[in-house]
């Protein structure tokens, strides 16, 4: 964790949508990237449900329906998957609730639920300021404040320390309340405290930690409840315990419980002599408790002044939500004076990264040309950008490119919530992908094995066997996933497939390397097409189909027509292949990757990049990237070098957030294209017929001469593949000039079902010209989750 002086708070600005009015006593939970807020009060109790999308920086009001609960404040609010439970709270001044509501956030449907009462004892009484914590299929209710008077205008407070367990049904509904028998000393009665549940990784039982609260005076005690033995204890802690407080927040990220804000005593007041009469004030102090070592660490002390408005101002009754390793804070009140009987609520939204981001996935290849790569990597949640680096065995030489084209990026502060272009530094590309989640399937390799005696159908005249290349770099092939067509009319949708332009020689060579060399994959995105006029990359879909499309502005776009009915996703990948014999001789080829200096390609806001150049390191420098608490490098002062045809390049990427640059990904290696070889076949189509299936394709969009023949291959079952499922064995099922073939039921009976991602039958198709075979298009025909024979 960064030192207190280095905390990098961010105030979110420029958001869109209906921003909720400022308030306190509200509650919030997170569902993936969404922060969902309910209740609270400020000039009346709020009854709306507000949602903030942390990725798009948008507020919105979902159209809720069903048994919509009344507005409430200081209530219990927990999230179990995509359902949210609300219990109790103040519904109007002096009137508290003990009702339970469930919200199915996938449908924005409210439902009032009635749990069974405990087998012995009464159900929880109406209350506010209680804690309501979820672990597994149970919610744990502790403490709160009740009104002893039946007249809501005559408030007679009673602090509670009762403890209830609420068992949930799977998915929706509840079973009922129970009152567990606990051991040890029970914490004193309190309200406006916090309770979190934490379980050590791989060991230990889950424990609930209760901190602070109010019982006539503010509290600073810490209690622990072992949820297996139901034993209360008071753990001994190290470090500086935060000041007594109530109306604060506690959030768990990793093994740390972060405490922020709340009401604390005025400086210099003796709270022991006059605990009930002294004035209280809000704080912006920030600490965490290491739940493994029971040690407190102060990140922002109560005495630290903030003259630059660089962090949230003091507040209480706010909400805090953890999304990934980032903490979001919204609203709350910033003070209360008895003499004035007034309070002011904050309107601001802040976030803080609590640690550096994790390493992204390996860089994956979308497309290669003779002098560029289109690459991507999996998104990392709640980051502000990505640093992409490469190295190569070729000597670094500056190009004649005008380096002044790079803007001066020194001092740039990255804000993912600010609207604008994808590019933060040169070589970034606009986000041409649709804003949707992506999925990837690993493509395993093949190498040629001649004279293998395999029992296959008569027209199988070639077999490819997969093994890992020891010195393989990347020629590239395309991979596309298809859902098997099971019913419905024979319609088709064009799905974009991006291919690269490298050779396969006279047969398809090894197309896989280990993860330390390359695991090149391609991003696709999901989009629902609902109208006849809707198109994806020029394709028109005539029925409502949920499918995956690829859209890009790359130079060579090739499309793949697939059966639209029952298509739910299509995945496009590129796979690594060895250098061809025409690779230029390289005196540095024996140098290890770690011995070469890494050069920056640039800093990218999104997880895609078009790479045609990289920045050269100044002499004597090991790295030019300084991000986080130092300046962004000034790329305009650096020389650039172009990518060279037929050359291997190693890539790695790291994510960036307010704490700085995280660890780099594993290394991927790709090779730029060698001119002259045909591109990958496109527009692959699979349909059933009486003999088996009909497999067809279109010629490469860049044939680079006359196409002499095509070869199609099917991954088949073997004893070896059962021992090592990652090594596919391919049997050639077609070789000829036609752009289609029949795959018989007998051949399909020998098909291997690949489970590296989703179950699929794997085909590969490649084209050959005068120079040799080009890259293969790999097609994964998705089979569902059963292990039945294909075509069943």
Coordinates of N, CA and C in Angstrom, one line a residue, residues 93-310:
X93 N -39.5 9.7 10.4 CA -38.9 10.1 11.7 C -39.6 9.3 12.9
X94 N -38.8 8.6 13.6 CA -39.3 7.9 14.8 C -39.9 6.5 14.5
X95 N -40.1 6.2 13.2 CA -40.7 4.9 12.8 C -39.8 4.1 12.1
X96 N -39.5 2.9 12.6 CA -38.5 2.0 12.1 C -39.2 0.8 11.5
X97 N -38.4 0.0 10.7 CA -39.0 -1.1 10.0 C -38.2 -2.4 10.3
X98 N -38.9 -3.5 10.2 CA -38.3 -4.8 10.3 C -38.7 -5.7 9.1
X99 N -39.0 -5.0 8.0 CA -39.5 -5.7 6.8 C -38.3 -6.1 5.9
X100 N -38.4 -7.1 5.1 CA -37.4 -7.6 4.3 C -37.8 -7.6 2.8
X101 N -37.0 -7.0 2.0 CA -37.3 -7.0 0.6 C -36.1 -7.5 -0.2
X102 N -36.5 -8.1 -1.4 CA -35.5 -8.7 -2.3 C -35.6 -8.0 -3.6
X103 N -34.5 -7.6 -4.2 CA -34.4 -7.1 -5.5 C -33.7 -8.0 -6.5
X104 N -34.3 -8.5 -7.5 CA -33.6 -9.2 -8.6 C -33.1 -8.2 -9.6
X105 N -31.8 -7.9 -9.5 CA -31.2 -6.8 -10.3 C -31.2 -7.1 -11.8
X106 N -31.2 -8.4 -12.1 CA -31.2 -8.8 -13.5 C -32.5 -8.4 -14.2
X107 N -33.6 -8.2 -13.4 CA -34.9 -7.8 -14.0 C -35.4 -6.5 -13.3
X108 N -34.6 -6.0 -12.4 CA -35.1 -4.8 -11.6 C -36.5 -5.1 -11.0
X109 N -36.6 -6.3 -10.4 CA -37.9 -6.7 -9.8 C -37.8 -6.8 -8.3
X110 N -38.6 -6.0 -7.6 CA -38.7 -6.0 -6.2 C -39.7 -7.1 -5.7
X111 N -39.4 -7.7 -4.6 CA -40.4 -8.6 -4.0 C -40.3 -8.6 -2.5
X112 N -41.4 -8.5 -1.8 CA -41.4 -8.5 -0.4 C -41.4 -9.9 0.1
X113 N -40.4 -10.3 1.0 CA -40.3 -11.7 1.4 C -40.6 -11.7 2.9
X114 N -41.1 -12.9 3.3 CA -41.5 -13.1 4.7 C -40.8 -14.3 5.3
X115 N -39.7 -14.1 5.9 CA -39.0 -15.3 6.5 C -39.7 -15.9 7.7
X116 N -39.5 -17.2 7.9 CA -40.1 -17.8 9.0 C -39.5 -17.2 10.3
X117 N -40.3 -17.1 11.4 CA -39.7 -16.6 12.6 C -38.8 -17.7 13.2
X118 N -37.9 -17.3 14.2 CA -37.1 -18.3 14.8 C -37.9 -19.4 15.5
X119 N -37.3 -20.6 15.6 CA -38.0 -21.7 16.3 C -38.2 -21.4 17.8
X120 N -37.3 -20.6 18.4 CA -37.5 -20.1 19.7 C -37.1 -18.7 19.8
X121 N -38.0 -17.9 20.3 CA -37.7 -16.4 20.4 C -38.5 -15.7 19.3
X122 N -38.4 -14.4 19.4 CA -39.1 -13.5 18.5 C -38.2 -13.1 17.3
X123 N -38.8 -12.7 16.2 CA -38.0 -12.2 15.1 C -37.4 -10.8 15.4
X124 N -36.5 -10.3 14.6 CA -35.9 -9.0 14.9 C -37.0 -7.9 15.0
X125 N -36.8 -7.1 16.0 CA -37.7 -5.9 16.1 C -37.4 -4.9 15.1
X126 N -38.2 -3.9 14.8 CA -37.9 -2.8 13.9 C -36.7 -2.0 14.5
X127 N -35.8 -1.6 13.6 CA -34.6 -1.0 14.0 C -33.9 -0.2 12.9
X128 N -32.9 0.6 13.2 CA -32.1 1.3 12.2 C -30.6 1.2 12.7
X129 N -29.7 1.5 11.9 CA -28.3 1.5 12.3 C -27.7 0.2 12.6
X130 N -28.3 -0.9 12.2 CA -27.8 -2.2 12.4 C -26.8 -2.6 11.4
X131 N -26.1 -3.7 11.6 CA -25.2 -4.3 10.6 C -25.9 -5.5 10.0
X132 N -25.7 -5.7 8.7 CA -26.4 -6.8 8.0 C -25.4 -7.3 7.0
X133 N -24.8 -8.5 7.3 CA -23.6 -9.0 6.5 C -23.9 -10.3 5.9
X134 N -23.4 -10.5 4.7 CA -23.7 -11.8 4.0 C -22.4 -12.6 4.0
X135 N -22.6 -13.9 4.2 CA -21.5 -14.9 3.9 C -22.2 -16.2 3.5
X136 N -21.8 -16.7 2.4 CA -22.4 -18.0 1.9 C -23.9 -17.7 1.6
X137 N -24.7 -18.6 2.2 CA -26.2 -18.5 2.0 C -26.9 -17.9 3.3
X138 N -26.1 -17.2 4.1 CA -26.7 -16.6 5.3 C -26.3 -15.2 5.5
X139 N -27.3 -14.4 6.0 CA -27.1 -13.0 6.4 C -27.0 -13.0 7.9
X140 N -26.2 -12.1 8.5 CA -26.0 -12.0 9.9 C -26.3 -10.6 10.3
X141 N -27.3 -10.5 11.2 CA -27.8 -9.2 11.7 C -27.3 -9.0 13.1
X142 N -26.8 -7.8 13.4 CA -26.3 -7.5 14.7 C -26.6 -6.0 15.1
X143 N -27.2 -5.9 16.3 CA -27.3 -4.6 16.9 C -28.3 -3.7 16.2
X144 N -28.1 -2.4 16.5 CA -29.0 -1.4 15.9 C -29.7 -0.5 17.0
X145 N -30.6 0.3 16.6 CA -31.3 1.2 17.5 C -32.8 1.0 17.3
X146 N -33.5 0.7 18.4 CA -35.0 0.6 18.4 C -35.6 1.7 19.1
X147 N -36.9 1.9 18.8 CA -37.7 2.9 19.5 C -38.6 2.3 20.5
X148 N -38.4 2.5 21.8 CA -39.2 1.9 22.8 C -40.6 2.4 22.8
X149 N -40.8 3.6 22.3 CA -42.1 4.2 22.4 C -43.0 3.8 21.2
X150 N -44.3 3.5 21.5 CA -45.2 3.2 20.4 C -45.6 4.4 19.6
X151 N -45.4 5.6 20.2 CA -45.6 6.9 19.5 C -44.4 7.3 18.8
X152 N -44.5 7.3 17.5 CA -43.3 7.7 16.7 C -42.8 9.1 16.9
X153 N -43.7 9.9 17.4 CA -43.2 11.3 17.7 C -42.5 11.4 19.1
X154 N -42.6 10.3 19.8 CA -41.9 10.3 21.1 C -40.8 9.2 21.1
X155 N -39.7 9.6 20.7 CA -38.6 8.6 20.4 C -37.9 8.3 21.7
X156 N -38.0 7.0 22.1 CA -37.3 6.5 23.3 C -36.2 5.5 22.8
X157 N -35.0 5.9 22.6 CA -34.0 5.0 22.0 C -33.6 3.9 22.9
X158 N -33.4 2.7 22.2 CA -32.9 1.5 22.9 C -31.8 0.9 22.0
X159 N -30.6 0.9 22.5 CA -29.5 0.3 21.8 C -29.6 -1.2 21.9
X160 N -29.3 -1.9 20.8 CA -29.4 -3.4 20.7 C -28.1 -4.1 20.5
X161 N -28.0 -5.3 21.0 CA -26.8 -6.1 20.7 C -27.3 -7.6 20.4
X162 N -28.5 -7.7 20.0 CA -29.0 -9.0 19.6 C -28.4 -9.5 18.3
X163 N -28.4 -10.8 18.1 CA -27.7 -11.4 16.9 C -28.6 -12.4 16.3
X164 N -28.9 -12.3 15.0 CA -29.8 -13.2 14.2 C -29.0 -13.7 13.0
X165 N -29.5 -14.8 12.6 CA -29.0 -15.5 11.3 C -30.2 -15.6 10.4
X166 N -30.1 -15.2 9.1 CA -31.1 -15.3 8.1 C -30.6 -16.3 7.0
X167 N -31.3 -17.4 6.9 CA -30.9 -18.4 5.9 C -31.6 -18.0 4.5
X168 N -30.9 -18.0 3.5 CA -31.4 -17.7 2.1 C -31.6 -18.9 1.3
X169 N -32.6 -18.9 0.5 CA -32.8 -19.9 -0.6 C -31.9 -19.6 -1.7
X170 N -31.6 -20.6 -2.5 CA -30.7 -20.4 -3.6 C -31.5 -19.6 -4.7
X171 N -30.9 -18.5 -5.2 CA -31.4 -17.7 -6.3 C -32.4 -16.7 -5.9
X172 N -33.4 -17.1 -5.1 CA -34.5 -16.2 -4.7 C -35.2 -16.7 -3.5
X173 N -35.6 -15.8 -2.6 CA -36.4 -16.2 -1.5 C -35.5 -16.5 -0.3
X174 N -36.1 -16.6 0.9 CA -35.4 -16.9 2.1 C -36.1 -18.0 2.9
X175 N -35.4 -18.6 3.8 CA -35.9 -19.7 4.6 C -36.5 -19.1 5.9
X176 N -35.7 -18.5 6.7 CA -36.2 -18.0 7.9 C -35.1 -17.5 8.9
X177 N -35.5 -16.9 10.0 CA -34.6 -16.4 11.0 C -34.3 -17.5 12.0
X178 N -33.1 -17.4 12.6 CA -32.7 -18.2 13.7 C -31.9 -17.4 14.6
X179 N -31.8 -17.8 15.9 CA -31.0 -17.1 16.9 C -29.9 -18.0 17.4
X180 N -28.7 -17.9 16.8 CA -27.6 -18.8 17.1 C -27.2 -18.6 18.6
X181 N -26.9 -19.7 19.2 CA -26.3 -19.7 20.6 C -24.8 -19.3 20.5
X182 N -24.4 -18.2 21.0 CA -23.0 -17.8 20.9 C -22.3 -18.0 22.2
X183 N -21.0 -18.1 22.1 CA -20.1 -18.2 23.3 C -19.3 -16.9 23.5
X184 N -18.8 -16.8 24.7 CA -18.0 -15.6 25.0 C -18.8 -14.4 25.3
X185 N -18.1 -13.3 25.6 CA -18.7 -12.0 25.9 C -19.2 -11.4 24.7
X186 N -20.5 -11.0 24.7 CA -21.1 -10.3 23.6 C -20.8 -8.8 23.6
X187 N -20.5 -8.2 22.4 CA -20.2 -6.8 22.3 C -21.4 -6.0 23.0
X188 N -21.0 -4.8 23.5 CA -22.0 -4.0 24.1 C -23.0 -3.5 23.1
X189 N -24.2 -3.1 23.5 CA -25.2 -2.6 22.5 C -24.7 -1.4 21.8
X190 N -25.1 -1.3 20.5 CA -24.6 -0.2 19.7 C -25.4 0.0 18.4
X191 N -25.3 1.1 17.7 CA -25.8 1.3 16.4 C -24.8 2.2 15.6
X192 N -25.1 2.2 14.3 CA -24.2 2.9 13.4 C -22.7 2.4 13.5
X193 N -22.6 1.1 13.7 CA -21.3 0.5 13.7 C -21.1 -0.2 12.3
X194 N -20.0 -0.9 12.1 CA -19.8 -1.6 10.9 C -19.5 -3.1 11.2
X195 N -19.8 -4.0 10.3 CA -19.5 -5.4 10.4 C -19.1 -5.9 9.1
X196 N -18.0 -6.6 9.0 CA -17.5 -7.2 7.7 C -17.2 -8.7 8.0
X197 N -17.2 -9.5 7.0 CA -16.9 -10.9 7.2 C -15.7 -11.2 6.3
X198 N -14.7 -11.9 6.9 CA -13.5 -12.3 6.2 C -13.1 -13.7 6.5
X199 N -12.5 -14.4 5.5 CA -12.0 -15.7 5.7 C -10.6 -15.8 5.1
X200 N -9.6 -16.3 5.8 CA -8.3 -16.4 5.3 C -8.3 -17.4 4.1
X201 N -7.5 -17.1 3.1 CA -7.4 -18.0 2.0 C -6.8 -19.4 2.4
X202 N -7.5 -20.4 2.0 CA -7.0 -21.8 2.1 C -7.0 -22.2 3.6
X203 N -7.4 -21.4 4.5 CA -7.3 -21.9 5.9 C -8.3 -21.0 6.8
X204 N -8.6 -21.5 7.9 CA -9.4 -20.8 8.9 C -10.9 -20.8 8.6
X205 N -11.6 -20.3 9.6 CA -13.1 -20.2 9.4 C -13.4 -18.8 9.2
X206 N -14.6 -18.5 8.6 CA -15.0 -17.1 8.4 C -15.3 -16.4 9.7
X207 N -14.9 -15.2 9.8 CA -15.0 -14.4 11.0 C -15.7 -13.1 10.7
X208 N -16.6 -12.6 11.5 CA -17.2 -11.3 11.4 C -16.5 -10.3 12.4
X209 N -16.2 -9.2 11.8 CA -15.5 -8.1 12.6 C -16.4 -6.9 12.8
X210 N -16.7 -6.6 14.0 CA -17.5 -5.4 14.3 C -16.6 -4.3 14.9
X211 N -16.8 -3.1 14.3 CA -15.9 -2.0 14.8 C -16.8 -0.8 15.0
X212 N -16.5 -0.1 16.2 CA -17.0 1.2 16.5 C -18.5 1.2 16.7
X213 N -19.1 2.3 16.5 CA -20.6 2.5 16.6 C -20.9 3.5 17.7
X214 N -22.1 3.6 18.1 CA -22.6 4.6 19.0 C -23.5 3.9 20.1
X215 N -23.2 4.3 21.3 CA -24.1 3.9 22.4 C -24.1 5.0 23.5
X216 N -24.6 6.1 23.1 CA -24.5 7.3 23.9 C -23.2 8.0 23.7
X217 N -22.2 7.3 23.5 CA -20.9 7.9 23.1 C -20.3 7.0 22.0
X218 N -19.4 7.5 21.2 CA -18.8 6.8 20.1 C -17.8 5.7 20.7
X219 N -17.7 4.7 19.9 CA -16.9 3.5 20.3 C -15.7 3.3 19.4
X220 N -14.7 2.7 19.9 CA -13.5 2.3 19.0 C -13.1 0.9 19.3
X221 N -14.0 0.1 19.8 CA -13.6 -1.3 20.1 C -13.8 -2.2 18.9
X222 N -13.0 -3.3 18.8 CA -13.1 -4.3 17.7 C -13.5 -5.6 18.3
X223 N -14.5 -6.2 17.7 CA -14.9 -7.5 18.1 C -14.9 -8.5 17.0
X224 N -14.7 -9.8 17.3 CA -14.6 -10.8 16.3 C -15.5 -12.0 16.7
X225 N -16.3 -12.4 15.7 CA -17.2 -13.6 15.9 C -16.8 -14.7 14.9
X226 N -16.4 -15.8 15.4 CA -16.1 -17.0 14.6 C -17.4 -17.6 14.2
X227 N -17.7 -17.6 12.9 CA -19.0 -18.1 12.4 C -19.1 -19.6 12.4
X228 N -18.1 -20.3 12.6 CA -18.2 -21.8 12.8 C -18.4 -22.2 14.2
X229 N -17.7 -21.6 15.1 CA -17.9 -21.9 16.5 C -18.8 -21.0 17.3
X230 N -19.2 -19.9 16.6 CA -20.1 -18.9 17.2 C -19.5 -18.4 18.5
X231 N -18.2 -18.1 18.5 CA -17.5 -17.6 19.7 C -17.1 -16.1 19.5
X232 N -17.6 -15.3 20.4 CA -17.2 -13.9 20.4 C -15.8 -13.7 21.1
X233 N -15.0 -12.8 20.6 CA -13.7 -12.5 21.2 C -13.3 -11.1 20.9
X234 N -12.3 -10.6 21.6 CA -11.8 -9.2 21.4 C -10.4 -9.4 21.0
X235 N -10.1 -9.3 19.7 CA -8.7 -9.6 19.3 C -7.7 -8.4 19.7
X236 N -6.5 -8.8 20.1 CA -5.5 -7.8 20.4 C -4.9 -7.3 19.1
X237 N -4.9 -6.0 19.0 CA -4.3 -5.4 17.8 C -3.1 -4.7 18.0
X238 N -2.3 -4.4 16.9 CA -1.1 -3.6 17.0 C -1.4 -2.3 16.2
X239 N -0.5 -1.4 16.3 CA -0.7 -0.1 15.6 C -1.6 0.8 16.3
X240 N -1.9 2.0 15.6 CA -2.8 3.0 16.2 C -4.2 2.8 15.8
X241 N -5.0 2.6 16.8 CA -6.4 2.3 16.6 C -7.1 3.6 16.2
X242 N -8.0 3.6 15.2 CA -8.7 4.8 14.8 C -9.5 5.4 16.0
X243 N -9.7 6.7 15.9 CA -10.5 7.4 16.9 C -11.9 6.7 17.0
X244 N -12.5 6.8 18.2 CA -13.9 6.4 18.3 C -14.8 7.0 17.3
X245 N -15.7 6.3 16.7 CA -16.5 6.8 15.6 C -17.8 6.0 15.4
X246 N -18.7 6.7 14.7 CA -19.9 6.0 14.2 C -20.2 6.6 12.9
X247 N -21.2 6.0 12.2 CA -21.5 6.4 10.8 C -20.4 6.5 9.9
X248 N -19.4 5.6 10.1 CA -18.2 5.4 9.2 C -18.6 4.3 8.2
X249 N -17.6 4.0 7.3 CA -17.7 2.8 6.5 C -16.6 1.9 6.7
X250 N -16.8 0.6 6.4 CA -15.8 -0.5 6.5 C -15.9 -1.3 5.2
X251 N -14.8 -1.5 4.5 CA -14.8 -2.2 3.3 C -13.6 -3.2 3.2
X252 N -13.8 -4.4 2.8 CA -12.8 -5.4 2.7 C -12.3 -5.5 1.3
X253 N -11.0 -5.3 1.1 CA -10.3 -5.6 -0.1 C -9.1 -6.5 0.2
X254 N -9.0 -7.7 -0.4 CA -7.9 -8.6 0.0 C -8.1 -9.0 1.5
X255 N -7.0 -8.8 2.2 CA -7.0 -9.1 3.6 C -7.0 -7.8 4.5
X256 N -7.5 -6.7 4.0 CA -7.6 -5.5 4.7 C -9.0 -5.0 4.8
X257 N -9.3 -4.4 6.0 CA -10.6 -3.8 6.3 C -10.3 -2.3 6.3
X258 N -10.8 -1.5 5.4 CA -10.6 -0.1 5.3 C -11.7 0.7 6.0
X259 N -11.3 1.6 6.9 CA -12.2 2.4 7.7 C -12.0 3.8 7.2
X260 N -13.2 4.4 6.8 CA -13.1 5.8 6.3 C -14.2 6.6 6.9
X261 N -13.9 7.9 7.4 CA -14.8 8.9 7.8 C -15.6 8.5 9.1
X262 N -16.7 9.2 9.2 CA -17.5 9.0 10.4 C -17.5 10.2 11.3
X263 N -18.3 10.1 12.4 CA -18.3 11.1 13.5 C -17.3 10.7 14.6
X264 N -16.5 11.7 14.9 CA -15.5 11.5 16.0 C -15.5 12.6 16.9
X265 N -14.9 12.5 18.1 CA -14.9 13.6 19.1 C -14.1 14.8 18.6
X266 N -14.5 16.0 19.1 CA -13.8 17.2 18.8 C -12.4 17.1 19.4
X267 N -11.4 17.7 18.7 CA -10.0 17.7 19.2 C -10.0 18.3 20.6
X268 N -9.2 17.7 21.5 CA -9.0 18.2 22.8 C -10.0 18.0 23.8
X269 N -11.2 17.4 23.4 CA -12.3 17.2 24.3 C -12.0 15.9 25.1
X270 N -12.4 15.9 26.3 CA -12.3 14.8 27.2 C -13.6 14.0 27.1
X271 N -13.6 13.0 26.3 CA -14.8 12.2 26.0 C -15.1 11.3 27.2
X272 N -14.1 11.1 28.1 CA -14.4 10.2 29.2 C -15.2 11.0 30.3
X273 N -15.0 12.3 30.4 CA -15.7 13.0 31.5 C -17.1 13.5 31.0
X274 N -17.2 13.7 29.7 CA -18.6 14.2 29.3 C -18.9 13.6 28.0
X275 N -19.1 12.3 28.0 CA -19.3 11.6 26.7 C -20.7 11.9 26.1
X276 N -21.7 12.3 26.8 CA -23.0 12.6 26.2 C -23.2 14.0 25.8
X277 N -22.4 14.9 26.3 CA -22.7 16.3 26.0 C -21.7 17.0 25.0
X278 N -20.6 16.3 24.8 CA -19.6 17.0 23.9 C -20.0 17.1 22.5
X279 N -19.5 18.0 21.7 CA -19.8 18.2 20.3 C -19.0 17.1 19.5
X280 N -19.6 16.7 18.4 CA -18.9 15.7 17.6 C -18.7 16.3 16.2
X281 N -17.8 15.8 15.5 CA -17.5 16.4 14.1 C -17.2 15.2 13.2
X282 N -17.3 15.5 11.9 CA -16.9 14.5 10.9 C -15.4 14.5 10.7
X283 N -15.0 13.4 10.1 CA -13.6 13.2 9.9 C -13.4 12.6 8.5
X284 N -12.2 12.8 7.9 CA -11.8 12.2 6.7 C -10.6 11.3 6.9
X285 N -10.4 10.9 8.2 CA -9.3 10.0 8.4 C -9.5 8.6 7.8
X286 N -8.4 7.9 7.5 CA -8.5 6.7 6.7 C -7.5 5.7 7.2
X287 N -7.9 4.6 7.6 CA -7.0 3.5 8.1 C -7.4 2.2 7.6
X288 N -6.6 1.2 7.8 CA -7.0 -0.2 7.5 C -6.4 -1.1 8.6
X289 N -7.1 -2.2 8.8 CA -6.7 -3.3 9.6 C -6.4 -4.5 8.8
X290 N -5.2 -4.9 9.0 CA -4.8 -6.2 8.3 C -5.4 -7.3 9.1
X291 N -6.4 -8.0 8.5 CA -7.2 -9.0 9.1 C -6.4 -10.3 9.4
X292 N -5.2 -10.4 8.7 CA -4.4 -11.6 9.0 C -3.5 -11.4 10.2
X293 N -3.0 -10.1 10.3 CA -2.0 -9.8 11.4 C -2.6 -9.0 12.5
X294 N -3.8 -8.5 12.4 CA -4.5 -7.7 13.4 C -3.7 -6.4 13.6
X295 N -3.1 -5.8 12.6 CA -2.4 -4.6 12.8 C -3.0 -3.4 12.1
X296 N -3.2 -2.3 12.8 CA -3.8 -1.1 12.2 C -2.7 -0.3 11.5
X297 N -3.1 0.3 10.4 CA -2.2 1.2 9.7 C -3.0 2.5 9.3
X298 N -2.4 3.6 9.7 CA -3.1 4.9 9.4 C -2.6 5.4 8.1
X299 N -3.5 5.6 7.1 CA -3.2 6.2 5.8 C -3.4 7.7 5.8
X300 N -4.5 8.2 6.4 CA -4.7 9.6 6.5 C -5.1 9.8 8.0
X301 N -4.3 10.6 8.7 CA -4.6 10.8 10.1 C -5.6 11.9 10.2
X302 N -6.2 12.0 11.4 CA -7.2 13.0 11.7 C -6.6 14.4 11.7
X303 N -5.3 14.5 12.0 CA -4.7 15.8 12.1 C -4.2 16.3 10.7
X304 N -4.2 15.5 9.7 CA -3.7 15.9 8.4 C -4.7 16.9 7.7
X305 N -4.2 18.1 7.4 CA -5.0 19.0 6.7 C -5.0 18.8 5.2
X306 N -6.0 19.2 4.5 CA -6.1 19.1 3.1 C -6.4 20.4 2.5
X307 N -5.4 21.2 2.2 CA -5.6 22.6 1.7 C -5.8 22.6 0.2
X308 N -5.5 21.5 -0.5 CA -5.6 21.4 -2.0 C -6.9 20.7 -2.5
X309 N -7.7 20.3 -1.6 CA -8.9 19.6 -2.0 C -8.6 18.3 -2.8
X310 N -7.5 17.7 -2.3 CA -7.0 16.5 -3.1 C -7.6 15.2 -2.6

